[in-house]
PDB file of C-alpha atoms and ligand atoms in Angstrom:
ATOM      1  CA  UNK A   1     -15.796  -8.402   4.540  1.00 62.00           C
ATOM      2  CA  UNK A   2     -13.424  -6.037   6.584  1.00 81.00           C
ATOM      3  CA  UNK A   3     -10.096  -5.098   5.322  1.00 86.00           C
ATOM      4  CA  UNK A   4      -7.701  -7.122   7.637  1.00 87.00           C
ATOM      5  CA  UNK A   5      -5.062  -4.423   7.641  1.00 91.00           C
ATOM      6  CA  UNK A   6      -7.501  -1.581   8.997  1.00 91.00           C
ATOM      7  CA  UNK A   7      -7.291  -3.523  12.051  1.00 89.00           C
ATOM      8  CA  UNK A   8      -4.137  -5.442  12.161  1.00 89.00           C
ATOM      9  CA  UNK A   9      -3.256  -5.561  15.527  1.00 87.00           C
ATOM     10  CA  UNK A  10      -6.426  -7.483  16.212  1.00 88.00           C
ATOM     11  CA  UNK A  11      -5.614 -10.054  13.484  1.00 89.00           C
ATOM     12  CA  UNK A  12      -4.561 -13.810  14.798  1.00 91.00           C
ATOM     13  CA  UNK A  13      -0.934 -14.222  14.785  1.00 91.00           C
ATOM     14  CA  UNK A  14      -0.768 -16.836  12.237  1.00 90.00           C
ATOM     15  CA  UNK A  15      -2.712 -14.344   9.943  1.00 87.00           C
ATOM     16  CA  UNK A  16      -0.063 -11.524  10.825  1.00 90.00           C
ATOM     17  CA  UNK A  17       2.604 -13.872   9.802  1.00 92.00           C
ATOM     18  CA  UNK A  18       0.936 -14.974   6.397  1.00 87.00           C
ATOM     19  CA  UNK A  19       0.484 -11.276   5.432  1.00 90.00           C
ATOM     20  CA  UNK A  20       4.201 -10.621   6.406  1.00 93.00           C
ATOM     21  CA  UNK A  21       5.482 -13.076   3.921  1.00 91.00           C
ATOM     22  CA  UNK A  22       2.814 -11.547   1.280  1.00 88.00           C
ATOM     23  CA  UNK A  23       4.123  -7.950   1.811  1.00 92.00           C
ATOM     24  CA  UNK A  24       7.794  -9.283   1.193  1.00 94.00           C
ATOM     25  CA  UNK A  25       6.769 -10.986  -1.698  1.00 91.00           C
ATOM     26  CA  UNK A  26       4.943  -7.936  -3.467  1.00 91.00           C
ATOM     27  CA  UNK A  27       7.832  -5.817  -2.747  1.00 94.00           C
ATOM     28  CA  UNK A  28      10.234  -8.153  -4.773  1.00 94.00           C
ATOM     29  CA  UNK A  29       8.063  -7.611  -7.748  1.00 93.00           C
ATOM     30  CA  UNK A  30      10.032  -5.814 -10.388  1.00 94.00           C
ATOM     31  CA  UNK A  31       6.917  -3.597 -11.369  1.00 95.00           C
ATOM     32  CA  UNK A  32       6.384  -2.696  -7.618  1.00 96.00           C
ATOM     33  CA  UNK A  33      10.282  -1.867  -7.306  1.00 97.00           C
ATOM     34  CA  UNK A  34      10.141   0.108 -10.402  1.00 97.00           C
ATOM     35  CA  UNK A  35       7.316   2.233  -9.015  1.00 97.00           C
ATOM     36  CA  UNK A  36       8.900   2.639  -5.631  1.00 97.00           C
ATOM     37  CA  UNK A  37      12.138   3.773  -7.071  1.00 96.00           C
ATOM     38  CA  UNK A  38      10.432   6.287  -9.506  1.00 96.00           C
ATOM     39  CA  UNK A  39       8.594   8.461  -6.821  1.00 96.00           C
ATOM     40  CA  UNK A  40      11.370   8.217  -4.257  1.00 95.00           C
ATOM     41  CA  UNK A  41      13.589   9.713  -6.898  1.00 93.00           C
ATOM     42  CA  UNK A  42      11.476  12.645  -6.949  1.00 92.00           C
ATOM     43  CA  UNK A  43      11.975  13.429  -3.286  1.00 93.00           C
ATOM     44  CA  UNK A  44      14.305  16.150  -2.710  1.00 91.00           C
ATOM     45  CA  UNK A  45      15.648  15.979   0.482  1.00 92.00           C
ATOM     46  CA  UNK A  46      18.054  17.932   2.436  1.00 92.00           C
ATOM     47  CA  UNK A  47      21.620  16.395   3.237  1.00 94.00           C
ATOM     48  CA  UNK A  48      21.176  14.670   6.884  1.00 95.00           C
ATOM     49  CA  UNK A  49      17.467  14.097   6.105  1.00 97.00           C
ATOM     50  CA  UNK A  50      15.101  12.311   8.669  1.00 98.00           C
ATOM     51  CA  UNK A  51      12.443  10.339   7.389  1.00 98.00           C
ATOM     52  CA  UNK A  52       9.243   8.608   8.772  1.00 98.00           C
ATOM     53  CA  UNK A  53       7.183   5.880   7.177  1.00 98.00           C
ATOM     54  CA  UNK A  54       3.821   5.198   8.421  1.00 98.00           C
ATOM     55  CA  UNK A  55       2.339   2.020   8.203  1.00 98.00           C
ATOM     56  CA  UNK A  56       5.925   0.337   7.144  1.00 98.00           C
ATOM     57  CA  UNK A  57       4.758  -3.085   7.520  1.00 97.00           C
ATOM     58  CA  UNK A  58       7.767  -5.624   7.144  1.00 97.00           C
ATOM     59  CA  UNK A  59       9.787  -2.333   6.154  1.00 98.00           C
ATOM     60  CA  UNK A  60      10.626  -2.944   2.606  1.00 98.00           C
ATOM     61  CA  UNK A  61      10.287   0.836   1.540  1.00 98.00           C
ATOM     62  CA  UNK A  62      11.756   1.858   5.174  1.00 98.00           C
ATOM     63  CA  UNK A  63      15.036  -0.342   3.727  1.00 98.00           C
ATOM     64  CA  UNK A  64      15.041   1.258   0.383  1.00 96.00           C
ATOM     65  CA  UNK A  65      15.148   4.764   1.924  1.00 96.00           C
ATOM     66  CA  UNK A  66      17.570   3.986   4.654  1.00 96.00           C
ATOM     67  CA  UNK A  67      20.140   3.066   1.380  1.00 94.00           C
ATOM     68  CA  UNK A  68      19.862   6.481  -0.147  1.00 91.00           C
ATOM     69  CA  UNK A  69      22.565   8.490   0.207  1.00 88.00           C
ATOM     70  CA  UNK A  70      22.493  11.545   2.648  1.00 89.00           C
ATOM     71  CA  UNK A  71      19.675  10.034   4.820  1.00 95.00           C
ATOM     72  CA  UNK A  72      20.523  10.242   8.178  1.00 96.00           C
ATOM     73  CA  UNK A  73      17.808   8.439  10.039  1.00 97.00           C
ATOM     74  CA  UNK A  74      14.484   6.481   8.866  1.00 98.00           C
ATOM     75  CA  UNK A  75      12.212   5.358  11.415  1.00 98.00           C
ATOM     76  CA  UNK A  76       9.247   2.889  10.535  1.00 98.00           C
ATOM     77  CA  UNK A  77       6.103   2.927  12.502  1.00 98.00           C
ATOM     78  CA  UNK A  78       3.270   0.223  12.201  1.00 97.00           C
ATOM     79  CA  UNK A  79       0.500  -1.067  14.714  1.00 96.00           C
ATOM     80  CA  UNK A  80       1.623  -4.998  13.806  1.00 96.00           C
ATOM     81  CA  UNK A  81       3.984  -6.363  16.297  1.00 95.00           C
ATOM     82  CA  UNK A  82       4.504  -9.294  13.916  1.00 95.00           C
ATOM     83  CA  UNK A  83       5.365  -7.075  10.999  1.00 96.00           C
ATOM     84  CA  UNK A  84       7.832  -4.997  13.093  1.00 97.00           C
ATOM     85  CA  UNK A  85       9.485  -8.281  14.499  1.00 97.00           C
ATOM     86  CA  UNK A  86      10.278  -9.128  10.421  1.00 97.00           C
ATOM     87  CA  UNK A  87      11.038  -5.398   9.815  1.00 98.00           C
ATOM     88  CA  UNK A  88      13.607  -5.450  12.580  1.00 98.00           C
ATOM     89  CA  UNK A  89      15.116  -8.796  11.426  1.00 97.00           C
ATOM     90  CA  UNK A  90      15.466  -7.697   7.637  1.00 98.00           C
ATOM     91  CA  UNK A  91      16.714  -4.284   8.639  1.00 97.00           C
ATOM     92  CA  UNK A  92      19.414  -5.124  11.152  1.00 97.00           C
ATOM     93  CA  UNK A  93      22.160  -4.207   8.612  1.00 96.00           C
ATOM     94  CA  UNK A  94      21.277  -0.607   8.346  1.00 95.00           C
ATOM     95  CA  UNK A  95      22.094   1.027  11.724  1.00 93.00           C
ATOM     96  CA  UNK A  96      20.326   4.232  10.908  1.00 96.00           C
ATOM     97  CA  UNK A  97      16.957   2.517  10.417  1.00 98.00           C
ATOM     98  CA  UNK A  98      14.617   1.695  13.543  1.00 98.00           C
ATOM     99  CA  UNK A  99      11.012   0.641  14.107  1.00 98.00           C
ATOM    100  CA  UNK A 100       8.401   1.577  16.561  1.00 97.00           C
ATOM    101  CA  UNK A 101       5.136   0.273  17.289  1.00 97.00           C
ATOM    102  CA  UNK A 102       2.235   2.717  16.952  1.00 96.00           C
ATOM    103  CA  UNK A 103      -1.029   3.914  14.996  1.00 97.00           C
ATOM    104  CA  UNK A 104      -0.591   6.592  12.525  1.00 98.00           C
ATOM    105  CA  UNK A 105      -3.557   8.696  13.692  1.00 98.00           C
ATOM    106  CA  UNK A 106      -1.786   9.292  17.203  1.00 97.00           C
ATOM    107  CA  UNK A 107       2.129   8.922  16.431  1.00 96.00           C
ATOM    108  CA  UNK A 108       4.683   8.447  19.568  1.00 93.00           C
ATOM    109  CA  UNK A 109       6.691  11.300  17.751  1.00 94.00           C
ATOM    110  CA  UNK A 110       7.526  14.829  18.386  1.00 96.00           C
ATOM    111  CA  UNK A 111       6.163  17.761  16.650  1.00 98.00           C
ATOM    112  CA  UNK A 112       8.417  18.680  13.707  1.00 97.00           C
ATOM    113  CA  UNK A 113      11.057  16.200  13.907  1.00 97.00           C
ATOM    114  CA  UNK A 114      11.193  14.830  10.188  1.00 98.00           C
ATOM    115  CA  UNK A 115      11.824  16.207   6.853  1.00 98.00           C
ATOM    116  CA  UNK A 116       9.710  13.608   5.058  1.00 97.00           C
ATOM    117  CA  UNK A 117       6.756  11.416   5.699  1.00 98.00           C
ATOM    118  CA  UNK A 118       5.970   8.384   3.631  1.00 98.00           C
ATOM    119  CA  UNK A 119       2.801   6.387   3.344  1.00 98.00           C
ATOM    120  CA  UNK A 120       3.252   3.738   0.828  1.00 98.00           C
ATOM    121  CA  UNK A 121       0.041   1.612   0.058  1.00 97.00           C
ATOM    122  CA  UNK A 122      -1.187   2.417   3.812  1.00 98.00           C
ATOM    123  CA  UNK A 123      -3.557   5.162   3.818  1.00 98.00           C
ATOM    124  CA  UNK A 124      -6.258   3.504   1.807  1.00 97.00           C
ATOM    125  CA  UNK A 125      -6.191   1.021   4.698  1.00 96.00           C
ATOM    126  CA  UNK A 126      -6.391   3.508   7.433  1.00 96.00           C
ATOM    127  CA  UNK A 127      -9.952   4.417   8.744  1.00 95.00           C
ATOM    128  CA  UNK A 128     -10.323   8.089   9.255  1.00 96.00           C
ATOM    129  CA  UNK A 129      -7.139   9.033   6.980  1.00 97.00           C
ATOM    130  CA  UNK A 130      -7.867  12.687   7.645  1.00 98.00           C
ATOM    131  CA  UNK A 131      -6.357  11.926  11.444  1.00 98.00           C
ATOM    132  CA  UNK A 132      -2.872  10.213  10.061  1.00 98.00           C
ATOM    133  CA  UNK A 133      -2.619  13.190   7.511  1.00 98.00           C
ATOM    134  CA  UNK A 134      -2.864  15.544  10.641  1.00 98.00           C
ATOM    135  CA  UNK A 135      -0.340  13.446  12.435  1.00 98.00           C
ATOM    136  CA  UNK A 136       1.962  13.577   8.988  1.00 98.00           C
ATOM    137  CA  UNK A 137       1.736  17.347   9.172  1.00 98.00           C
ATOM    138  CA  UNK A 138       2.282  17.803  13.196  1.00 98.00           C
ATOM    139  CA  UNK A 139       5.416  15.480  12.975  1.00 98.00           C
ATOM    140  CA  UNK A 140       7.120  17.177   9.560  1.00 98.00           C
ATOM    141  CA  UNK A 141       9.245  20.102   9.951  1.00 97.00           C
ATOM    142  CA  UNK A 142       8.145  23.093   8.116  1.00 97.00           C
ATOM    143  CA  UNK A 143       8.726  22.953   4.548  1.00 97.00           C
ATOM    144  CA  UNK A 144       8.926  19.036   4.892  1.00 97.00           C
ATOM    145  CA  UNK A 145       7.706  16.620   2.186  1.00 98.00           C
ATOM    146  CA  UNK A 146       4.754  14.314   2.247  1.00 98.00           C
ATOM    147  CA  UNK A 147       4.827  11.187   0.136  1.00 98.00           C
ATOM    148  CA  UNK A 148       1.750   9.208  -0.831  1.00 98.00           C
ATOM    149  CA  UNK A 149       1.650   6.332  -2.907  1.00 98.00           C
ATOM    150  CA  UNK A 150      -1.525   4.217  -3.223  1.00 98.00           C
ATOM    151  CA  UNK A 151      -3.510   2.118  -5.466  1.00 97.00           C
ATOM    152  CA  UNK A 152      -6.226   3.570  -7.062  1.00 97.00           C
ATOM    153  CA  UNK A 153      -8.093   0.175  -6.389  1.00 96.00           C
ATOM    154  CA  UNK A 154     -11.428   1.703  -7.581  1.00 94.00           C
ATOM    155  CA  UNK A 155     -10.106   1.081 -11.105  1.00 93.00           C
ATOM    156  CA  UNK A 156      -8.825  -2.256 -10.711  1.00 97.00           C
ATOM    157  CA  UNK A 157      -9.785  -4.445 -13.720  1.00 98.00           C
ATOM    158  CA  UNK A 158      -9.614  -8.296 -14.782  1.00 98.00           C
ATOM    159  CA  UNK A 159     -11.860  -7.561 -17.661  1.00 98.00           C
ATOM    160  CA  UNK A 160     -11.356  -7.891 -21.316  1.00 97.00           C
ATOM    161  CA  UNK A 161     -14.898  -6.726 -22.519  1.00 97.00           C
ATOM    162  CA  UNK A 162     -18.013  -5.084 -21.214  1.00 97.00           C
ATOM    163  CA  UNK A 163     -19.874  -7.411 -18.587  1.00 97.00           C
ATOM    164  CA  UNK A 164     -16.735  -9.597 -18.127  1.00 98.00           C
ATOM    165  CA  UNK A 165     -17.728 -12.045 -15.168  1.00 97.00           C
ATOM    166  CA  UNK A 166     -14.098 -11.866 -13.759  1.00 98.00           C
ATOM    167  CA  UNK A 167     -14.585  -8.088 -13.282  1.00 98.00           C
ATOM    168  CA  UNK A 168     -16.864  -9.337 -10.019  1.00 97.00           C
ATOM    169  CA  UNK A 169     -14.087 -10.803  -8.744  1.00 97.00           C
ATOM    170  CA  UNK A 170     -11.725  -7.702  -9.072  1.00 97.00           C
ATOM    171  CA  UNK A 171     -14.623  -5.828  -7.364  1.00 96.00           C
ATOM    172  CA  UNK A 172     -15.134  -8.376  -4.392  1.00 95.00           C
ATOM    173  CA  UNK A 173     -11.311  -8.538  -4.037  1.00 93.00           C
ATOM    174  CA  UNK A 174     -10.674  -4.982  -3.381  1.00 94.00           C
ATOM    175  CA  UNK A 175     -13.671  -4.599  -1.394  1.00 91.00           C
ATOM    176  CA  UNK A 176     -12.440  -7.327   0.876  1.00 88.00           C
ATOM    177  CA  UNK A 177      -8.715  -6.031   0.951  1.00 90.00           C
ATOM    178  CA  UNK A 178      -8.870  -2.375   1.218  1.00 95.00           C
ATOM    179  CA  UNK A 179     -10.612  -0.003   3.393  1.00 95.00           C
ATOM    180  CA  UNK A 180     -11.271   2.883   0.973  1.00 95.00           C
ATOM    181  CA  UNK A 181     -10.866   1.965  -2.664  1.00 94.00           C
ATOM    182  CA  UNK A 182     -11.500   5.551  -3.533  1.00 96.00           C
ATOM    183  CA  UNK A 183      -8.640   6.964  -1.457  1.00 97.00           C
ATOM    184  CA  UNK A 184      -6.701   8.366  -4.479  1.00 97.00           C
ATOM    185  CA  UNK A 185      -9.581  10.452  -6.216  1.00 97.00           C
ATOM    186  CA  UNK A 186     -10.171  11.702  -2.890  1.00 97.00           C
ATOM    187  CA  UNK A 187      -6.461  12.443  -1.817  1.00 98.00           C
ATOM    188  CA  UNK A 188      -6.124  15.869  -3.160  1.00 98.00           C
ATOM    189  CA  UNK A 189      -9.065  17.208  -1.259  1.00 98.00           C
ATOM    190  CA  UNK A 190      -7.603  15.392   1.804  1.00 98.00           C
ATOM    191  CA  UNK A 191      -4.286  16.811   1.432  1.00 98.00           C
ATOM    192  CA  UNK A 192      -5.429  20.592   1.095  1.00 98.00           C
ATOM    193  CA  UNK A 193      -7.759  20.041   3.891  1.00 98.00           C
ATOM    194  CA  UNK A 194      -4.726  18.779   6.135  1.00 98.00           C
ATOM    195  CA  UNK A 195      -3.085  22.076   5.298  1.00 98.00           C
ATOM    196  CA  UNK A 196      -0.639  20.654   2.906  1.00 98.00           C
ATOM    197  CA  UNK A 197       0.466  22.416  -0.546  1.00 98.00           C
ATOM    198  CA  UNK A 198       0.280  19.472  -3.383  1.00 98.00           C
ATOM    199  CA  UNK A 199       3.900  19.617  -5.602  1.00 97.00           C
ATOM    200  CA  UNK A 200       3.803  16.926  -7.704  1.00 96.00           C
ATOM    201  CA  UNK A 201       1.928  13.715  -8.933  1.00 96.00           C
ATOM    202  CA  UNK A 202       2.954  10.686 -10.773  1.00 96.00           C
ATOM    203  CA  UNK A 203       0.548   7.991 -12.406  1.00 97.00           C
ATOM    204  CA  UNK A 204       1.657   4.264 -12.621  1.00 97.00           C
ATOM    205  CA  UNK A 205      -0.118   0.930 -13.941  1.00 95.00           C
ATOM    206  CA  UNK A 206       0.717  -2.380 -12.508  1.00 96.00           C
ATOM    207  CA  UNK A 207      -0.238  -4.981 -15.228  1.00 97.00           C
ATOM    208  CA  UNK A 208       0.107  -8.757 -15.432  1.00 97.00           C
ATOM    209  CA  UNK A 209      -0.648 -10.521 -18.658  1.00 96.00           C
ATOM    210  CA  UNK A 210       1.345 -13.764 -19.665  1.00 90.00           C
ATOM    211  CA  UNK A 211       2.185 -15.271 -16.505  1.00 92.00           C
ATOM    212  CA  UNK A 212       0.115 -13.263 -13.755  1.00 95.00           C
ATOM    213  CA  UNK A 213       0.865 -13.774 -10.171  1.00 92.00           C
ATOM    214  CA  UNK A 214      -0.788 -10.979  -7.813  1.00 92.00           C
ATOM    215  CA  UNK A 215      -3.436 -10.473 -10.410  1.00 95.00           C
ATOM    216  CA  UNK A 216      -4.363 -14.335 -10.322  1.00 96.00           C
ATOM    217  CA  UNK A 217      -4.486 -14.309  -6.671  1.00 92.00           C
ATOM    218  CA  UNK A 218      -7.385 -11.357  -7.025  1.00 94.00           C
ATOM    219  CA  UNK A 219      -9.515 -13.971  -8.997  1.00 97.00           C
ATOM    220  CA  UNK A 220      -9.307 -16.499  -6.436  1.00 96.00           C
ATOM    221  CA  UNK A 221      -9.730 -14.155  -3.664  1.00 91.00           C
ATOM    222  CA  UNK A 222     -12.545 -12.460  -5.362  1.00 95.00           C
ATOM    223  CA  UNK A 223     -14.375 -15.670  -6.101  1.00 97.00           C
ATOM    224  CA  UNK A 224     -13.786 -16.853  -2.555  1.00 94.00           C
ATOM    225  CA  UNK A 225     -15.058 -13.715  -1.161  1.00 93.00           C
ATOM    226  CA  UNK A 226     -18.148 -13.924  -3.188  1.00 96.00           C
ATOM    227  CA  UNK A 227     -18.794 -17.660  -2.470  1.00 97.00           C
ATOM    228  CA  UNK A 228     -18.283 -16.984   1.280  1.00 94.00           C
ATOM    229  CA  UNK A 229     -20.984 -14.119   1.222  1.00 94.00           C
ATOM    230  CA  UNK A 230     -23.581 -16.521  -0.529  1.00 97.00           C
ATOM    231  CA  UNK A 231     -23.423 -14.284  -3.555  1.00 96.00           C
ATOM    232  CA  UNK A 232     -22.537 -17.455  -5.705  1.00 97.00           C
ATOM    233  CA  UNK A 233     -22.266 -21.103  -5.352  1.00 98.00           C
ATOM    234  CA  UNK A 234     -19.111 -22.964  -4.965  1.00 97.00           C
ATOM    235  CA  UNK A 235     -19.634 -24.499  -8.549  1.00 97.00           C
ATOM    236  CA  UNK A 236     -19.406 -20.763  -9.929  1.00 98.00           C
ATOM    237  CA  UNK A 237     -16.349 -19.709  -7.765  1.00 98.00           C
ATOM    238  CA  UNK A 238     -14.393 -22.723  -9.098  1.00 98.00           C
ATOM    239  CA  UNK A 239     -15.589 -22.073 -12.722  1.00 98.00           C
ATOM    240  CA  UNK A 240     -14.361 -18.185 -12.465  1.00 98.00           C
ATOM    241  CA  UNK A 241     -11.035 -19.495 -11.130  1.00 98.00           C
ATOM    242  CA  UNK A 242     -10.786 -22.127 -14.031  1.00 98.00           C
ATOM    243  CA  UNK A 243     -11.770 -19.077 -16.638  1.00 98.00           C
ATOM    244  CA  UNK A 244      -8.943 -17.252 -15.246  1.00 98.00           C
ATOM    245  CA  UNK A 245      -6.494 -20.245 -15.868  1.00 98.00           C
ATOM    246  CA  UNK A 246      -8.088 -20.779 -19.269  1.00 98.00           C
ATOM    247  CA  UNK A 247      -7.156 -17.096 -19.980  1.00 97.00           C
ATOM    248  CA  UNK A 248      -3.887 -17.745 -18.905  1.00 97.00           C
ATOM    249  CA  UNK A 249      -3.192 -20.762 -21.053  1.00 97.00           C
ATOM    250  CA  UNK A 250      -4.746 -19.116 -24.096  1.00 97.00           C
ATOM    251  CA  UNK A 251      -2.743 -15.877 -23.631  1.00 97.00           C
ATOM    252  CA  UNK A 252      -5.766 -13.647 -23.250  1.00 97.00           C
ATOM    253  CA  UNK A 253      -5.520 -12.982 -19.570  1.00 98.00           C
ATOM    254  CA  UNK A 254      -5.393  -9.325 -18.500  1.00 98.00           C
ATOM    255  CA  UNK A 255      -5.131  -7.606 -14.802  1.00 98.00           C
ATOM    256  CA  UNK A 256      -4.214  -4.245 -14.131  1.00 98.00           C
ATOM    257  CA  UNK A 257      -4.250  -1.734 -10.795  1.00 97.00           C
ATOM    258  CA  UNK A 258      -3.508   2.072 -11.155  1.00 98.00           C
ATOM    259  CA  UNK A 259      -1.150   3.496  -8.990  1.00 98.00           C
ATOM    260  CA  UNK A 260      -0.447   6.842  -7.985  1.00 98.00           C
ATOM    261  CA  UNK A 261       2.046   8.877  -5.878  1.00 98.00           C
ATOM    262  CA  UNK A 262       1.550  12.367  -4.914  1.00 98.00           C
ATOM    263  CA  UNK A 263       3.740  14.868  -3.219  1.00 98.00           C
ATOM    264  CA  UNK A 264       2.872  17.524  -0.973  1.00 98.00           C
ATOM    265  CA  UNK A 265       4.862  20.175   1.191  1.00 98.00           C
ATOM    266  CA  UNK A 266       4.097  21.472   4.831  1.00 98.00           C
TER     267      UNK A 266
HETATM  268  C1  SAM B   1      -0.393  -3.079   2.670  1.00 82.90           C
HETATM  269  S1  SAM B   1       0.216  -2.788   3.959  1.00 82.90           S
HETATM  270  C2  SAM B   1       1.712  -1.758   3.270  1.00 82.90           C
HETATM  271  C3  SAM B   1       3.023  -1.827   4.047  1.00 82.90           C
HETATM  272  C4  SAM B   1       4.349  -1.326   3.704  1.00 82.90           C
HETATM  273  N1  SAM B   1       4.123   0.019   3.585  1.00 82.90           N
HETATM  274  C5  SAM B   1       4.632  -1.903   2.029  1.00 82.90           C
HETATM  275  O1  SAM B   1       4.510  -1.276   1.338  1.00 82.90           O
HETATM  276  O2  SAM B   1       5.122  -3.030   2.337  1.00 82.90           O
HETATM  277  C6  SAM B   1      -0.679  -1.559   4.792  1.00 82.90           C
HETATM  278  C7  SAM B   1       0.004  -1.426   6.311  1.00 82.90           C
HETATM  279  O3  SAM B   1      -0.548  -0.309   6.953  1.00 82.90           O
HETATM  280  C8  SAM B   1      -0.425  -0.660   8.179  1.00 82.90           C
HETATM  281  N2  SAM B   1      -1.744  -0.054   9.048  1.00 82.90           N
HETATM  282  C9  SAM B   1      -2.690  -0.163   8.856  1.00 82.90           C
HETATM  283  N3  SAM B   1      -3.611   0.588   9.932  1.00 82.90           N
HETATM  284  C10 SAM B   1      -2.620   1.542  10.181  1.00 82.90           C
HETATM  285  C11 SAM B   1      -2.700   2.555  11.159  1.00 82.90           C
HETATM  286  N4  SAM B   1      -3.696   3.246  11.821  1.00 82.90           N
HETATM  287  N5  SAM B   1      -1.663   3.204  11.376  1.00 82.90           N
HETATM  288  C12 SAM B   1      -0.445   2.885  10.710  1.00 82.90           C
HETATM  289  N6  SAM B   1      -0.249   1.675  10.326  1.00 82.90           N
HETATM  290  C13 SAM B   1      -1.485   1.306   9.905  1.00 82.90           C
HETATM  291  C14 SAM B   1      -0.745  -2.040   8.425  1.00 82.90           C
HETATM  292  O4  SAM B   1      -0.036  -2.766   9.665  1.00 82.90           O
HETATM  293  C15 SAM B   1       0.002  -2.615   7.021  1.00 82.90           C
HETATM  294  O5  SAM B   1       1.677  -2.594   7.436  1.00 82.90           O
END
């Protein structure tokens, strides 16, 4: 199954609306907020800085950036008009925040017009990320900062031991949700190829145990993907979902995704 974000503008409006709600719910998670604030704090921006978020979705990261002192202008760009409608509504109280429709691989922005470009859980969803990084390089001013934050989805786990059947759900869910699960391990090479100099890196872990929310949706999504592909029958899909709930009830559930932020200079 293909990553729906990779061709988001072609998805049905109802699907984009459902995903808009998912994005806002994820952005409100305290672990996600912690990771975002930690890596944004690393950005040393000049006074009056202008920042661009490529793949802004409904705009939670752009809104956070726009509240930083010293920021003069934040622009969010995304191919989904549905996400952008929500972004404009939720960001309407921030006068120096604006949103434009566009593809990160051919941006409607002039050369050398931003001090910072950010990809927040976007680059792993973009087929041919080299083109998006080339556009980030083009639109950054000399000395401008690129910040890429993404999941290292190749290491997503729902397992508590070798050959844990729930791991099949994690792998299937990631395959369906993310265009390139290996983006983070490949990112240093991609950044250098695009002409950037890497200046910093931070590693994070998103872990859910006692009352899982997002990681439980990974179990259900993975089981459904495996069943829809005919890899398992509906009984096993139900059994896998039940297994996750038994683990939650017995206090033995574990689900984790590693995240990484990488900073580079033009
Ligand atoms: C997982 S969402 C992240 C959204 C937002 N950055 C956030 O953290 O809430 C991935 C985003 O990438 C966007 N996207 C997908 N392909 C893109 C492309 N070619 N150029 C720019 N954005 C793209 C999607 O529309 C979606 O908003």
